[in-house]
Short mmCIF file of C-alpha atoms in Angstrom, two decimals:
data_model
loop_
_atom_site.label_atom_id
_atom_site.label_comp_id
_atom_site.label_asym_id
_atom_site.label_seq_id
_atom_site.Cartn_x
_atom_site.Cartn_y
_atom_site.Cartn_z
CA MET T 1 5.84 -22.93 13.50
CA LYS T 2 4.07 -25.29 10.96
CA LEU T 3 3.35 -24.10 7.22
CA THR T 4 -0.19 -24.49 7.96
CA GLU T 5 -0.37 -22.53 10.43
CA ALA T 6 2.68 -19.29 8.57
CA ILE T 7 -0.16 -19.65 5.94
CA ARG T 8 -2.46 -18.85 8.19
CA THR T 9 -0.61 -16.05 9.92
CA THR T 10 -0.52 -14.17 6.94
CA LYS T 11 -3.82 -14.06 5.65
CA HIS T 12 -5.26 -13.51 8.93
CA THR T 13 -3.31 -10.58 8.60
CA ILE T 14 -4.26 -9.19 5.45
CA TRP T 15 -7.94 -9.67 6.18
CA TRP T 16 -7.08 -7.96 9.09
CA GLY T 17 -5.49 -4.68 7.83
CA LEU T 18 -8.24 -5.00 4.99
CA VAL T 19 -11.14 -4.37 8.58
CA LEU T 20 -8.39 -1.49 9.51
CA LEU T 21 -8.61 -0.04 5.71
CA TRP T 22 -11.92 -0.05 5.64
CA VAL T 23 -12.52 2.17 8.81
CA ALA T 24 -9.76 4.59 7.86
CA ARG T 25 -11.37 4.95 5.08
CA TYR T 26 -14.95 5.12 6.23
CA VAL T 27 -13.29 7.66 8.69
CA GLN T 28 -12.26 9.62 5.71
CA GLY T 29 -14.97 9.60 4.03
CA PHE T 30 -13.30 7.62 1.26
CA LEU T 31 -16.22 4.54 0.68
CA LEU T 32 -18.39 4.11 -2.26
CA HIS T 33 -21.15 5.44 -0.40
CA GLN T 34 -19.65 8.41 0.70
CA LEU T 35 -17.98 9.18 -2.99
CA GLN T 36 -21.38 9.04 -4.82
CA ASP T 37 -21.40 13.48 -5.17
CA ALA T 38 -17.92 13.14 -6.49
CA PRO T 39 -18.65 15.50 -9.75
CA PHE T 40 -14.90 14.12 -11.57
CA VAL T 41 -13.78 11.45 -12.76
CA ASP T 42 -10.32 10.66 -14.68
CA VAL T 43 -9.43 7.50 -15.91
CA GLU T 44 -6.38 8.67 -17.34
CA ALA T 45 -4.60 5.93 -19.63
CA ASP T 46 -5.10 3.40 -17.70
CA ASN T 47 -6.59 0.57 -19.81
CA PHE T 48 -7.59 -1.74 -16.90
CA PHE T 49 -9.47 1.54 -15.83
CA TRP T 50 -10.74 1.63 -19.66
CA LEU T 51 -12.18 -1.81 -20.05
CA TRP T 52 -13.84 -1.48 -16.09
CA HIS T 53 -15.90 2.01 -16.63
CA GLY T 54 -16.72 0.77 -20.63
CA LEU T 55 -18.42 -2.39 -18.40
CA TYR T 56 -20.05 0.18 -16.60
CA PHE T 57 -19.08 -1.34 -12.92
CA VAL T 58 -17.90 2.15 -12.25
CA GLN T 59 -20.61 3.62 -13.56
CA TRP T 60 -23.14 1.57 -11.59
CA SER T 61 -20.49 1.85 -8.27
CA ILE T 62 -21.45 5.84 -7.97
CA HIS T 63 -23.65 6.48 -9.20
CA ASN T 64 -26.09 4.17 -7.33
CA TYR T 65 -26.20 5.07 -3.84
CA TRP T 66 -27.82 1.51 -2.28
CA LEU T 67 -25.34 -0.78 -4.51
CA ALA T 68 -22.54 1.10 -2.96
CA VAL T 69 -24.08 0.45 0.21
CA GLY T 70 -23.95 -2.90 -0.47
CA LEU T 71 -20.52 -2.95 -1.44
CA ASP T 72 -18.89 -1.36 1.38
CA ILE T 73 -20.83 -3.55 3.71
CA GLY T 74 -19.70 -6.46 1.83
CA TRP T 75 -15.96 -5.31 1.72
CA LEU T 76 -16.13 -5.36 5.52
CA VAL T 77 -18.64 -8.16 6.32
CA LEU T 78 -16.42 -10.71 3.85
CA ALA T 79 -13.25 -8.96 5.44
CA ILE T 80 -14.41 -9.73 8.71
CA ILE T 81 -15.66 -13.39 8.01
CA GLY T 82 -11.93 -13.94 6.33
CA MET T 83 -10.71 -12.88 10.11
CA ALA T 84 -12.53 -15.32 11.30
CA GLY T 85 -11.21 -18.26 8.73
CA LYS T 86 -14.52 -18.60 7.41
CA ASN T 87 -14.72 -17.79 3.90
CA ARG T 88 -15.34 -20.41 1.57
CA TRP T 89 -13.88 -20.30 -2.14
CA TRP T 90 -16.39 -18.26 -3.77
CA SER T 91 -16.38 -15.45 -0.87
CA LYS T 92 -13.05 -14.76 -1.50
CA PHE T 93 -13.15 -14.35 -5.03
CA LEU T 94 -16.26 -11.44 -4.65
CA PHE T 95 -14.11 -9.91 -2.10
CA VAL T 96 -11.78 -9.54 -4.96
CA LEU T 97 -13.62 -8.69 -6.88
CA ILE T 98 -15.36 -6.11 -4.68
CA PHE T 99 -11.65 -4.71 -3.88
CA ILE T 100 -10.71 -4.21 -7.38
CA ASN T 101 -14.00 -2.05 -8.69
CA TYR T 102 -13.42 0.62 -5.02
CA PHE T 103 -9.60 0.40 -6.58
CA VAL T 104 -10.81 1.63 -10.33
CA CYS T 105 -13.73 3.85 -8.51
CA TYR T 106 -12.28 5.59 -5.88
CA ASN T 107 -8.93 6.45 -7.48
CA SER T 108 -11.22 7.67 -11.04
CA VAL T 109 -13.54 9.64 -8.57
CA ALA T 110 -10.28 11.16 -6.80
CA THR T 111 -8.31 11.87 -10.19
CA HIS T 112 -5.45 11.15 -9.27
CA HIS T 113 -4.54 7.84 -9.00
CA GLU T 114 -2.14 7.30 -5.72
CA HIS T 115 -0.07 4.04 -5.53
CA THR T 116 -1.65 3.86 -1.73
CA LEU T 117 -3.83 1.34 -2.36
CA ILE T 118 -1.50 -1.26 -3.99
CA GLY T 119 0.07 -2.79 -1.46
CA PHE T 120 -3.47 -4.25 -0.43
CA LEU T 121 -4.39 -5.07 -4.54
CA PHE T 122 -1.09 -7.03 -4.95
CA LEU T 123 -1.85 -9.54 -1.46
CA LEU T 124 -5.45 -10.41 -2.85
CA PRO T 125 -4.64 -13.29 -4.33
CA LEU T 126 -2.72 -15.05 -0.84
CA LEU T 127 -6.39 -14.58 -0.08
CA VAL T 128 -7.55 -16.95 -2.77
CA ILE T 129 -4.33 -19.51 -2.76
CA LYS T 130 -4.93 -22.87 -0.78
CA LYS T 131 -1.65 -25.14 -1.73
CA PRO T 132 0.75 -23.93 0.47
CA THR T 133 3.38 -24.41 -2.08
CA ASN T 134 1.34 -21.98 -4.53
CA PHE T 135 1.22 -19.94 -1.29
CA VAL T 136 4.63 -19.72 -0.69
CA LEU T 137 6.18 -19.13 -3.93
CA SER T 138 3.18 -16.60 -4.66
CA PHE T 139 4.54 -15.07 -0.90
CA ALA T 140 8.39 -14.93 -2.85
CA SER T 141 7.07 -13.53 -5.79
CA LEU T 142 5.45 -10.40 -3.94
CA ARG T 143 8.44 -9.68 -1.79
CA TYR T 144 10.70 -8.73 -5.18
CA TYR T 145 7.53 -7.34 -6.54
CA VAL T 146 7.82 -4.96 -3.61
CA LEU T 147 11.95 -5.08 -4.19
CA PHE T 148 11.28 -3.67 -7.42
CA ALA T 149 8.92 -0.88 -6.24
CA MET T 150 11.03 0.46 -3.92
CA SER T 151 14.19 -0.39 -6.16
CA SER T 152 12.56 1.06 -9.35
CA ALA T 153 11.67 4.51 -7.45
CA GLY T 154 15.42 5.05 -6.14
CA ILE T 155 16.57 3.62 -10.49
CA TRP T 156 13.90 6.13 -11.63
CA LYS T 157 15.69 8.99 -10.15
CA LEU T 158 19.15 8.22 -11.12
CA SER T 159 17.93 7.38 -14.67
CA ARG T 160 15.79 11.05 -14.95
CA GLY T 161 18.81 13.38 -13.54
CA GLY T 162 17.04 14.26 -10.06
CA ALA T 163 19.37 12.11 -7.92
CA PHE T 164 22.64 14.15 -8.67
CA VAL T 165 20.81 18.03 -8.80
CA SER T 166 22.21 18.75 -5.77
CA GLY T 167 18.90 21.67 -4.19
CA GLN T 168 16.47 19.09 -5.56
CA MET T 169 14.85 18.07 -2.02
CA SER T 170 14.19 22.52 -1.75
CA GLU T 171 12.67 22.28 -4.74
CA ILE T 172 10.11 19.41 -4.08
CA LEU T 173 9.96 21.05 -0.54
CA LYS T 174 8.41 23.95 -2.26
CA ARG T 175 6.16 22.47 -4.56
CA GLN T 176 4.72 19.95 -2.17
CA HIS T 177 3.95 22.21 0.37
CA ILE T 178 3.17 25.91 -0.98
CA ASP T 179 -0.34 25.71 0.00
CA TYR T 180 0.48 24.83 3.97
CA LEU T 181 3.64 26.92 4.56
CA ILE T 182 1.08 30.01 3.06
CA SER T 183 -2.03 28.81 4.40
CA TYR T 184 0.50 28.68 8.40
CA PRO T 185 3.03 30.77 7.93
CA ASP T 186 4.02 31.37 11.73
CA ASN T 187 3.56 27.22 12.49
CA THR T 188 5.84 24.82 13.68
CA TYR T 189 5.74 22.65 10.95
CA THR T 190 6.29 25.31 8.80
CA HIS T 191 9.51 27.00 10.16
CA PHE T 192 10.56 22.82 10.12
CA ILE T 193 9.33 22.89 6.25
CA GLN T 194 11.13 26.68 5.77
CA PHE T 195 14.29 25.12 7.55
CA LEU T 196 15.06 22.29 5.45
CA ILE T 197 13.68 24.46 1.72
CA ASN T 198 16.56 27.35 3.33
CA ASN T 199 19.41 24.48 4.10
CA ILE T 200 19.57 23.51 0.92
CA GLN T 201 22.87 20.85 2.35
CA ILE T 202 20.29 19.45 5.33
CA ALA T 203 17.75 18.97 2.94
CA ASP T 204 20.46 17.07 0.18
CA ILE T 205 20.89 14.92 2.78
CA ILE T 206 17.75 13.92 2.84
CA TRP T 207 16.95 13.84 -0.16
CA TRP T 208 20.71 11.29 -1.03
CA THR T 209 19.51 9.49 2.24
CA ALA T 210 15.84 8.63 0.74
CA LEU T 211 17.64 8.04 -2.69
CA SER T 212 19.59 5.38 -0.44
CA ILE T 213 17.32 3.48 1.16
CA GLU T 214 15.67 3.16 -2.01
CA LEU T 215 18.96 1.17 -4.01
CA PHE T 216 19.78 -0.65 -0.19
CA PHE T 217 16.43 -2.34 -1.61
CA LEU T 218 18.04 -4.29 -4.81
CA ILE T 219 21.11 -6.49 -1.93
CA GLY T 220 17.15 -8.03 -1.47
CA PHE T 221 17.34 -9.32 -5.23
CA LEU T 222 20.57 -11.52 -4.13
CA THR T 223 19.54 -12.66 -0.01
CA LYS T 224 16.96 -12.69 2.30
CA ARG T 225 19.02 -12.41 5.37
CA LEU T 226 18.82 -8.34 5.01
CA ASP T 227 15.15 -8.80 5.52
CA GLY T 228 14.37 -7.21 8.77
CA LEU T 229 16.44 -4.55 8.21
CA LEU T 230 14.49 -3.52 4.62
CA GLY T 231 11.76 -4.42 6.72
CA TYR T 232 12.61 -1.80 8.79
CA LEU T 233 13.90 0.70 6.64
CA PHE T 234 11.16 -0.16 4.46
CA LEU T 235 8.91 1.45 7.66
CA LEU T 236 10.69 3.99 7.95
CA PHE T 237 10.96 5.73 4.38
CA PHE T 238 7.36 6.29 4.43
CA VAL T 239 7.54 7.69 7.63
CA GLY T 240 9.52 10.05 6.80
CA ASP T 241 7.43 10.37 3.58
CA TYR T 242 4.79 11.42 6.14
CA LEU T 243 6.38 13.48 8.63
CA ILE T 244 8.76 15.37 5.75
CA MET T 245 6.56 15.30 2.54
CA ASP T 246 2.85 14.89 4.31
CA ILE T 247 2.37 12.18 2.14
CA ASN T 248 0.39 9.34 3.75
CA PHE T 249 1.66 6.06 2.89
CA ILE T 250 0.75 4.15 5.66
CA GLU T 251 -1.28 1.73 3.56
CA PHE T 252 1.50 0.50 0.97
CA CYS T 253 3.09 -0.21 4.46
CA ILE T 254 1.05 -3.46 4.20
CA PHE T 255 3.65 -5.15 2.15
CA ALA T 256 6.12 -4.65 5.03
CA ILE T 257 4.76 -7.89 5.59
CA VAL T 258 6.56 -9.48 2.97
CA PHE T 259 9.71 -8.74 5.04
CA PHE T 260 8.50 -10.45 8.71
CA PRO T 261 6.53 -13.07 7.49
CA PRO T 262 5.56 -16.02 10.05
CA PRO T 263 9.13 -18.68 9.64
CA GLY T 264 7.56 -21.54 8.58
CA ILE T 265 7.30 -19.93 4.46
CA TRP T 266 10.63 -19.33 4.01
CA LYS T 267 11.49 -22.24 6.14
CA ARG T 268 9.13 -24.21 2.75
CA TYR T 269 10.92 -22.34 0.64
CA ASP T 270 14.40 -23.16 1.85
CA GLU T 271 13.23 -26.73 1.91
CA LEU T 272 12.08 -26.57 -2.56
CA ARG T 273 15.26 -24.82 -2.82
CA HIS T 274 16.97 -28.02 -1.43
CA ASP T 275 15.06 -30.05 -2.98
CA GLU T 276 16.01 -28.76 -6.49
CA LEU T 277 19.38 -28.90 -6.08
CA ARG T 278 19.42 -32.37 -4.01
CA HIS T 279 18.05 -34.02 -7.36
CA ASP T 280 20.90 -32.02 -9.27
CA GLU T 281 23.11 -33.87 -6.86
CA LEU T 282 21.60 -37.40 -8.31
CA ARG T 283 21.43 -36.17 -11.65
CA SER T 284 24.98 -35.74 -11.83
CA GLU T 285 25.82 -38.87 -9.68
CA SER T 286 23.78 -40.69 -11.73
CA GLY T 287 25.33 -39.95 -15.07
CA ASP T 288 22.06 -40.12 -16.11
CA SER T 289 20.97 -36.90 -18.46
CA SER T 290 17.82 -38.58 -19.06
CA TYR T 291 17.14 -38.71 -14.83
CA GLU T 292 13.81 -37.99 -14.47
CA LYS T 293 12.91 -36.34 -11.02
CA PRO T 294 10.35 -38.87 -8.83
CA SER T 295 6.76 -37.56 -9.51
CA GLU T 296 5.83 -36.84 -5.53
CA ASP T 297 3.59 -34.21 -5.23
CA LEU T 298 4.82 -32.10 -2.35
CA ASN T 299 1.83 -30.31 -2.49
CA THR T 300 -0.59 -32.76 -1.83
CA ASP T 301 1.68 -34.38 1.16
CA ILE T 302 1.86 -31.01 2.52
CA ALA T 303 -1.91 -30.57 2.14
CA GLN T 304 -2.49 -33.64 3.38
CA ALA T 305 -0.51 -33.24 6.70
CA MET Z 1 17.30 -13.15 -7.68
CA LYS Z 2 18.81 -15.68 -7.33
CA LYS Z 3 18.23 -18.06 -9.93
CA GLY Z 4 16.76 -20.81 -7.90
CA TYR Z 5 13.70 -18.80 -7.33
CA TRP Z 6 12.64 -19.52 -11.13
CA ARG Z 7 14.06 -23.20 -11.24
CA ILE Z 8 11.77 -23.75 -8.80
CA LEU Z 9 8.66 -21.92 -10.15
CA TYR Z 10 10.19 -23.99 -13.13
CA SER Z 11 9.81 -27.24 -11.10
CA HIS Z 12 5.93 -26.54 -8.83
CA ASN Z 13 4.07 -24.08 -10.83
CA LYS Z 14 4.13 -23.98 -14.46
CA TRP Z 15 1.38 -21.88 -14.85
CA LEU Z 16 2.47 -19.27 -11.97
CA LEU Z 17 5.74 -18.98 -13.49
CA GLY Z 18 3.90 -17.87 -16.95
CA VAL Z 19 2.12 -15.26 -15.04
CA VAL Z 20 5.79 -13.86 -12.93
CA LEU Z 21 7.31 -13.84 -16.40
CA ALA Z 22 4.16 -12.01 -18.24
CA PHE Z 23 3.99 -9.98 -15.39
CA VAL Z 24 8.06 -9.05 -16.26
CA LEU Z 25 7.59 -8.42 -19.58
CA GLY Z 26 4.23 -6.30 -18.76
CA GLN Z 27 6.23 -4.23 -16.50
CA ALA Z 28 9.16 -4.18 -18.83
CA PHE Z 29 6.51 -2.79 -21.50
CA PHE Z 30 4.54 0.04 -19.41
CA ILE Z 31 8.28 1.54 -18.31
CA TYR Z 32 9.16 1.79 -22.15
CA LYS Z 33 6.09 3.42 -22.64
CA GLY Z 34 6.23 5.73 -19.76
CA VAL Z 35 2.83 5.01 -18.58
CA GLU Z 36 0.80 2.89 -16.01
CA THR Z 37 -1.79 0.37 -16.59
CA THR Z 38 -3.02 -1.28 -13.88
CA PRO Z 39 -1.66 -3.60 -12.34
CA PHE Z 40 1.74 -2.03 -13.89
CA PHE Z 41 2.78 0.27 -11.89
CA ASN Z 42 5.76 2.76 -12.18
CA TYR Z 43 7.56 4.71 -9.23
CA GLY Z 44 9.34 7.34 -10.93
CA MET Z 45 7.26 10.14 -8.25
CA TYR Z 46 10.22 13.39 -8.03
CA SER Z 47 12.55 11.53 -9.96
CA GLU Z 48 12.37 14.76 -12.68
CA VAL Z 49 14.59 17.43 -11.93
CA ALA Z 50 12.84 20.04 -10.15
CA ASN Z 51 14.62 23.52 -10.98
CA SER Z 52 13.90 27.02 -9.17
CA LYS Z 53 10.97 28.71 -10.18
CA THR Z 54 10.71 32.51 -10.89
CA TYR Z 55 7.42 31.71 -9.16
CA TYR Z 56 4.60 29.24 -8.12
CA THR Z 57 1.36 28.59 -8.99
CA ASN Z 58 -1.14 28.21 -5.79
CA LEU Z 59 -4.38 26.82 -6.40
CA GLU Z 60 -6.57 28.31 -3.56
CA LEU Z 61 -9.88 28.77 -1.56
CA HIS Z 62 -11.17 32.36 -1.34
CA LYS Z 63 -14.38 33.36 1.01
CA ASP Z 64 -14.79 37.03 0.94
CA GLY Z 65 -12.09 38.03 -0.54
CA LYS Z 66 -9.66 35.73 2.60
CA LEU Z 67 -7.94 33.03 2.24
CA VAL Z 68 -9.48 29.65 3.39
CA PRO Z 69 -6.54 27.03 4.14
CA LEU Z 70 -7.64 23.34 2.88
CA GLU Z 71 -7.04 21.72 5.77
CA GLU Z 72 -9.77 23.39 7.95
CA LEU Z 73 -12.06 22.85 5.50
CA SER Z 74 -13.13 19.43 5.73
CA TYR Z 75 -13.77 16.43 7.50
CA PHE Z 76 -11.85 14.45 5.53
CA SER Z 77 -8.91 14.23 2.86
CA SER Z 78 -8.11 18.02 1.96
CA HIS Z 79 -5.32 16.26 -0.53
CA PHE Z 80 -8.98 15.12 -2.26
CA LEU Z 81 -10.09 18.44 -2.03
CA ALA Z 82 -7.64 19.18 -3.91
CA TYR Z 83 -7.03 17.24 -6.14
CA GLN Z 84 -10.99 17.89 -7.79
CA ILE Z 85 -10.06 21.98 -7.45
CA CYS Z 86 -7.30 21.07 -9.54
CA TYR Z 87 -9.16 19.02 -11.97
CA HIS Z 88 -11.46 21.42 -11.75
CA GLN Z 89 -8.90 24.17 -12.94
CA LYS Z 90 -7.92 21.66 -15.56
CA MET Z 91 -11.06 21.84 -17.14
CA LEU Z 92 -11.15 24.90 -17.02
CA ASP Z 93 -8.08 25.97 -19.03
CA ARG Z 94 -8.86 23.40 -21.66
CA ASP Z 95 -12.00 25.27 -21.94
CA SER Z 96 -14.16 22.26 -19.96
CA ILE Z 97 -13.12 19.60 -22.62
CA ASP Z 98 -12.04 16.54 -20.75
CA GLY Z 99 -8.44 15.73 -22.23
CA THR Z 100 -8.78 11.58 -22.11
CA ILE Z 101 -11.78 12.22 -25.36
CA ALA Z 102 -9.04 13.57 -27.52
CA THR Z 103 -6.86 9.97 -26.31
CA ILE Z 104 -10.40 7.87 -26.76
CA GLU Z 105 -10.61 9.20 -30.61
CA GLN Z 106 -6.91 8.62 -31.09
CA ARG Z 107 -7.14 5.42 -30.19
CA PHE Z 108 -10.14 4.56 -32.03
CA GLY Z 109 -11.30 7.23 -34.43
CA LYS Z 110 -13.16 10.30 -34.41
CA GLU Z 111 -16.16 8.97 -35.01
CA SER Z 112 -16.47 5.26 -34.71
CA SER Z 113 -18.73 3.75 -32.73
CA LEU Z 114 -16.82 2.70 -29.60
CA THR Z 115 -15.82 6.02 -29.63
CA GLN Z 116 -19.75 7.35 -29.03
CA TYR Z 117 -20.06 4.18 -26.54
CA LEU Z 118 -17.35 5.24 -24.53
CA THR Z 119 -16.87 8.75 -24.53
CA PRO Z 120 -19.46 10.24 -22.50
CA LEU Z 121 -18.11 6.63 -19.78
CA LEU Z 122 -14.43 7.69 -19.48
CA THR Z 123 -15.01 11.07 -19.59
CA THR Z 124 -16.56 14.28 -18.06
CA SER Z 125 -18.21 15.82 -19.24
CA PRO Z 126 -18.82 19.91 -19.50
CA GLU Z 127 -22.19 19.60 -17.37
CA LYS Z 128 -20.08 18.19 -14.16
CA LEU Z 129 -18.35 21.82 -13.75
CA ASN Z 130 -21.29 23.30 -12.05
CA GLN Z 131 -21.93 19.99 -10.43
CA PHE Z 132 -18.70 21.23 -8.74
CA ASP Z 133 -20.28 24.25 -7.23
CA ASN Z 134 -22.80 22.55 -5.03
CA TRP Z 135 -20.23 19.88 -4.43
CA ILE Z 136 -17.62 21.62 -2.87
CA GLN Z 137 -20.05 23.66 -0.62
CA SER Z 138 -21.65 20.11 0.76
CA TYR Z 139 -18.19 19.08 1.58
CA THR Z 140 -16.41 21.47 3.09
CA GLU Z 141 -20.17 22.96 4.61
CA ILE Z 142 -19.20 27.18 3.65
CA GLU Z 143 -20.95 28.49 1.00
CA ASP Z 144 -20.04 31.21 -1.54
CA LEU Z 145 -16.34 29.59 -2.06
CA GLN Z 146 -14.05 31.07 -4.77
CA VAL Z 147 -11.18 29.42 -6.33
CA THR Z 148 -8.46 31.70 -7.32
CA THR Z 149 -5.67 30.94 -9.13
CA LYS Z 150 -1.76 33.08 -7.48
CA LYS Z 151 1.42 33.34 -7.56
CA TYR Z 152 4.62 33.22 -5.67
CA LYS Z 153 8.20 33.61 -5.29
CA TYR Z 154 10.18 32.14 -2.87
CA LEU Z 155 12.50 34.88 -1.78
CA PRO Z 156 15.47 33.31 -1.36
CA ALA Z 157 16.18 31.77 2.44
CA THR Z 158 12.92 33.12 3.94
CA LYS Z 159 8.99 32.44 2.60
CA PHE Z 160 6.60 32.44 0.27
CA VAL Z 161 5.63 35.83 -0.80
CA PRO Z 162 2.49 37.27 -3.00
CA TYR Z 163 4.32 37.13 -7.03
CA GLU Z 164 3.62 40.04 -8.42
CA THR Z 165 4.66 40.83 -12.54
CA ASN Z 166 5.75 44.38 -12.34
#
């Protein structure tokens, strides 16, 4: 697959995801025009939220119904245009602003800053990058971010001590499901959760398996060869999260794209690496410390191609 | 992380290298501070030791004295509803004063003009508590719902039962 085609496919997937996200959010009643009456806002200690509220963007968006309708429709229309590959540079930037605004507004009125939209938030830059080499480098950076997100979750558990405590999972399940267990004492899911709570060893096995999966992502910093496995583990982790913890992180799963990219992207990345190695060799062969790389602009070459 | 990644960034896009380095430094700073600021997120959920409790508190909705399960209340998300109920209770526990007010005053001074400007934009006013009853009624389409805090204990190896202090 050619690089330009690989980039187009990746962008297309993200735009598709954004359309599906819009539909999912609409069904759940989470679009801006559906959140107009929400009574509370909670900015927590997030400085960016403070800035966005301070600039009145949230006030305008959640207290002006027709503006909210316009922003919601804008999201859908621009994403559909993006899918068709017809977006201009300004419409992509407009979309980024609309999405960031949504991210802040939703989390503020939810009064709980969820991590579920972070996947789309971090992938937004890929939609506006034009030069193929810059796209590939940004994609590689995002892959490292996903590795960081997953492995740091395991490291937090190690550093705060939760990883080493037997019964931790059983206790977490009690807190996570208390409302459901009380509301539906005879439900099959209730029996399943109570089984895990009451059988601490089994709950511990699940806990340590999840922790091991999180820490396994550290290996991705050393090699890309296991990316396929990491991608499946990434998805498996969030399926388990949903089944056992009732935490729906399906939106975060867009990040799986970094483990299953179209082949042309890593091919180009490897070319860049080999290019660096080749110049190192030439430098050492010439024995000239003042050796400089040829000033060929690979970005331009690729773009022209 | 391979050394090659930094080399390639340095050779091909110093601007992106700067962005990545700034991000890494920012992320390290916010991990150290233990707080989040978009786009520096911490993934430390469920990492703290969760010890067994004598009793567990549950915020519930009741109608005519009977428990109304959150899952059945709305076509929309029960989680979103739960967030609102928790926040409502948090406000009540603080005598209707939003905790963010103290943070704003701490950052910018009690009487500063910036504090006066930001407070209504960043916080929930006490009057909004009255709005909550109307909101929950329209969200769930059920009248006269009451938010109740109940305590439960977990009988070893069985299930939750109401916690009685005596």
